[in-house]
Short mmCIF file of C-alpha atoms in Angstrom, two decimals:
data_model
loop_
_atom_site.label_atom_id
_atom_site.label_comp_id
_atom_site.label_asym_id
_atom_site.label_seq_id
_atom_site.Cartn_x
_atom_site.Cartn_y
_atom_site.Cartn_z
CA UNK A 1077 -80.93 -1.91 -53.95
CA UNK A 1078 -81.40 -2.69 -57.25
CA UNK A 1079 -80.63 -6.34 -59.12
CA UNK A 1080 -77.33 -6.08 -58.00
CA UNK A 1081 -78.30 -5.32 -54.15
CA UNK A 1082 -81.04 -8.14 -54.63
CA UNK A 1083 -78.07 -10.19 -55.87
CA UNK A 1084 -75.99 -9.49 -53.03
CA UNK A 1085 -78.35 -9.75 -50.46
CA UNK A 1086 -79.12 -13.22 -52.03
CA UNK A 1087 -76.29 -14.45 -51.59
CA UNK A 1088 -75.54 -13.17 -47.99
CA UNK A 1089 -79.06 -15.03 -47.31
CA UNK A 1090 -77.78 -18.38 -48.81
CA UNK A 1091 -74.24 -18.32 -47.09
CA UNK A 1092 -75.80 -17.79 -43.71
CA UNK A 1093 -78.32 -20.80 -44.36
CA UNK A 1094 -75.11 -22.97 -45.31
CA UNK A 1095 -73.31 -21.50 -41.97
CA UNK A 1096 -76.41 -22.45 -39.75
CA UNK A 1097 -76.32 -26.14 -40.87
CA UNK A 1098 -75.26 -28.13 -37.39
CA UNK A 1099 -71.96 -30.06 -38.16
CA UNK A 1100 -73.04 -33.55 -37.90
CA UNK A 1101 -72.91 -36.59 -40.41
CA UNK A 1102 -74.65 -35.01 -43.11
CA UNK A 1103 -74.19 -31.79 -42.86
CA UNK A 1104 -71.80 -31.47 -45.75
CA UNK A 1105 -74.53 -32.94 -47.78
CA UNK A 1106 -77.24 -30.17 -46.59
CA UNK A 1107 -74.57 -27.52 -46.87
CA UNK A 1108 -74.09 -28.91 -50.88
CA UNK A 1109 -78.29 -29.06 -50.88
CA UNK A 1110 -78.54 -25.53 -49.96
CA UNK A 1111 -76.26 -24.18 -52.41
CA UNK A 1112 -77.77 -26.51 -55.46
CA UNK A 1113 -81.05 -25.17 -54.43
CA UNK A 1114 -79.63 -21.51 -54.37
CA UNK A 1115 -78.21 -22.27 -58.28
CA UNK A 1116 -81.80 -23.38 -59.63
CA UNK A 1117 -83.18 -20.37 -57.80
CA UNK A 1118 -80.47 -18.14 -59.47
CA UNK A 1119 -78.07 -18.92 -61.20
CA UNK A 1120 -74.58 -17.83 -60.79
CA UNK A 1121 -73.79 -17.77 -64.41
CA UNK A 1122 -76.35 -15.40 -64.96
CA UNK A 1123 -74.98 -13.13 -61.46
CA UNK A 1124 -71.77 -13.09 -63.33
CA UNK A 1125 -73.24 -12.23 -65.98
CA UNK A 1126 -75.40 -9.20 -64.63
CA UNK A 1127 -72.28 -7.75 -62.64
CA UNK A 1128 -69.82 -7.89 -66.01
CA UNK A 1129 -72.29 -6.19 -67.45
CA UNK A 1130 -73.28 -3.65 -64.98
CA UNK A 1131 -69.03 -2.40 -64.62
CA UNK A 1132 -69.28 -2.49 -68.33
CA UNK A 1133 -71.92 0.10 -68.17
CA UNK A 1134 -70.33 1.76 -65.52
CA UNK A 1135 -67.04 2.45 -66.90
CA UNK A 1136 -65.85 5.51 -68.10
CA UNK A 1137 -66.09 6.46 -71.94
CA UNK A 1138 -63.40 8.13 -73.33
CA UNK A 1139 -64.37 10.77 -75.55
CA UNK A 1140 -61.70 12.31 -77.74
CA UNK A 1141 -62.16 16.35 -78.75
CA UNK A 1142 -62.52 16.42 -82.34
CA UNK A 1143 -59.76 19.61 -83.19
#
């Protein structure tokens, strides 16, 4: 998996916490809840972060042939 599987999986885990909350009168509030919690646990900024520079890495180098 790697950080970026663990990332992924993560997030998979928090949306389907969110999409098990029971519509009711607060359950807007519990949805926000579960997402504020998932920030402090992780923090998106820092996901972003990870994946920008994990294509960086990945990209191609060009290499030109010295004549």
């Amino acid at each position: 998996l790697g950080l970026g599987g663990a990332i992924v999986h993560f997030e998979s885990l928090i949306q389907a916490a969110a999409d098990s909350i029971p519509e009711g009168p607060s359950a807007a509030a519990m949805r926000a809840l579960v997402w504020q919690e998932s920030e402090r646990l992780v923090p998106r900024a820092a996901c972003s972060q990870y994946r920008e520079q994990a294509q960086s890495a990945a990209a191609p180098t060009r290499q030109t042939a010295a004549a």
